[in-house]
PDB file of C-alpha atoms in Angstrom:
ATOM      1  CA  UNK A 838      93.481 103.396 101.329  1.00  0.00           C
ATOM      2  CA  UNK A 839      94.482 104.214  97.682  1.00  0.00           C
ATOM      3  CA  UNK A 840      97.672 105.327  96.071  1.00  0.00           C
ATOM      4  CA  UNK A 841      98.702 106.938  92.776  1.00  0.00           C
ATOM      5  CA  UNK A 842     101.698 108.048  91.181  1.00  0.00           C
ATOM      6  CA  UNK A 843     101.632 110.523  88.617  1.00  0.00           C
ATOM      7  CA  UNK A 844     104.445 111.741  86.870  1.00  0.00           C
ATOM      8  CA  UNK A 845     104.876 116.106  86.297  1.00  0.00           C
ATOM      9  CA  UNK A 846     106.982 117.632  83.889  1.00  0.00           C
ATOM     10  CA  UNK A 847     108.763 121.000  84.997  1.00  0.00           C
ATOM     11  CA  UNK A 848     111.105 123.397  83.805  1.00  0.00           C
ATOM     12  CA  UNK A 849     114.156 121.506  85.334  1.00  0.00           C
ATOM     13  CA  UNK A 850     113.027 117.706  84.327  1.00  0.00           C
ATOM     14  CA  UNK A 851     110.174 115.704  85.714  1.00  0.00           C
ATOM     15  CA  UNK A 852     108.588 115.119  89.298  1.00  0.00           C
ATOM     16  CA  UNK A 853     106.416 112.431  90.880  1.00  0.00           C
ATOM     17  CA  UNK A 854     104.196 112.511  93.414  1.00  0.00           C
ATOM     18  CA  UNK A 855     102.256 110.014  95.138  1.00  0.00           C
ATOM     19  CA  UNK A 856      99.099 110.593  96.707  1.00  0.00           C
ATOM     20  CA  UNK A 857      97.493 108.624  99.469  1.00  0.00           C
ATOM     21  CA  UNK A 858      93.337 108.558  99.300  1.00  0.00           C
ATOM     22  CA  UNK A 859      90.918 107.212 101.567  1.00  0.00           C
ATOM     23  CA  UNK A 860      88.409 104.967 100.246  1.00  0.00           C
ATOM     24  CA  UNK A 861      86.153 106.112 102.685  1.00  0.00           C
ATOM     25  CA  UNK A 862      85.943 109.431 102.672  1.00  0.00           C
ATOM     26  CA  UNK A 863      87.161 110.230  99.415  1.00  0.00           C
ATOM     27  CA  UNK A 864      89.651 112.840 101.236  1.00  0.00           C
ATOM     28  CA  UNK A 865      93.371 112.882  99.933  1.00  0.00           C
ATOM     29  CA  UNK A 866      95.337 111.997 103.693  1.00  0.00           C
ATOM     30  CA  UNK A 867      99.200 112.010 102.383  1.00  0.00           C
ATOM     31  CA  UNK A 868     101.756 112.680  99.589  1.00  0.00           C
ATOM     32  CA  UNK A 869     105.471 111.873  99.103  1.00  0.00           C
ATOM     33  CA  UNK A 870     107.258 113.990  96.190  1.00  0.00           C
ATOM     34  CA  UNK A 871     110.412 112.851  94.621  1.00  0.00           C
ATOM     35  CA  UNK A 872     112.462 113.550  91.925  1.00  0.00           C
ATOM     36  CA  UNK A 873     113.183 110.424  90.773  1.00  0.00           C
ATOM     37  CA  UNK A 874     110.565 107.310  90.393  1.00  0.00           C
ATOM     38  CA  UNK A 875     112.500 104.634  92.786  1.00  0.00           C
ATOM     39  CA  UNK A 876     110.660 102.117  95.684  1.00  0.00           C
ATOM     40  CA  UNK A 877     111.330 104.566  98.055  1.00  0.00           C
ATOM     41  CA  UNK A 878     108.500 106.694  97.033  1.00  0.00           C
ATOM     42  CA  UNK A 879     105.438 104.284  97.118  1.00  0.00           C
ATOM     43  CA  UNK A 880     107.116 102.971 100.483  1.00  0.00           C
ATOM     44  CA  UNK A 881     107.784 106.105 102.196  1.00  0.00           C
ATOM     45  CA  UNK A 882     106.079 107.675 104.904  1.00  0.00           C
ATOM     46  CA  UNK A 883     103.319 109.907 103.343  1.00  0.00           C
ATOM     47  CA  UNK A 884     103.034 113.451 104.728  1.00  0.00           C
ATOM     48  CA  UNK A 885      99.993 113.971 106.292  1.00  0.00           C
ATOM     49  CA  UNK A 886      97.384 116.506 105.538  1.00  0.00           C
ATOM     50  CA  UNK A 887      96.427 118.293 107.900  1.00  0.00           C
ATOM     51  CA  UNK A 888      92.476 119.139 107.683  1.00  0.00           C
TER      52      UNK A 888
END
């Protein structure tokens, strides 16, 4: 697995999101989206994806 934050600037301030990646198949398996870059984004729970 691979992760990445990026960082997205909006109207109302900015927004990360972290995306979860599987080496293997290249697919993108989870995200977490917070408003505010703190721990508890990389260490949440990723949403799954459902395919």
């Amino acid at each position: 697995m691979l992760t990445d934050i990026t960082e997205y600037p909006t109207g109302e301030g900015k927004l990360y999101m972290r995306a979860v990646k599987d080496a293997f198949s290249g697919c993108i398996v989870g995200y977490s989206i917070d408003a505010r870059m703190q721990s508890r984004l990389a260490v949440a729970a990723p949403v799954p994806i459902l395919t």
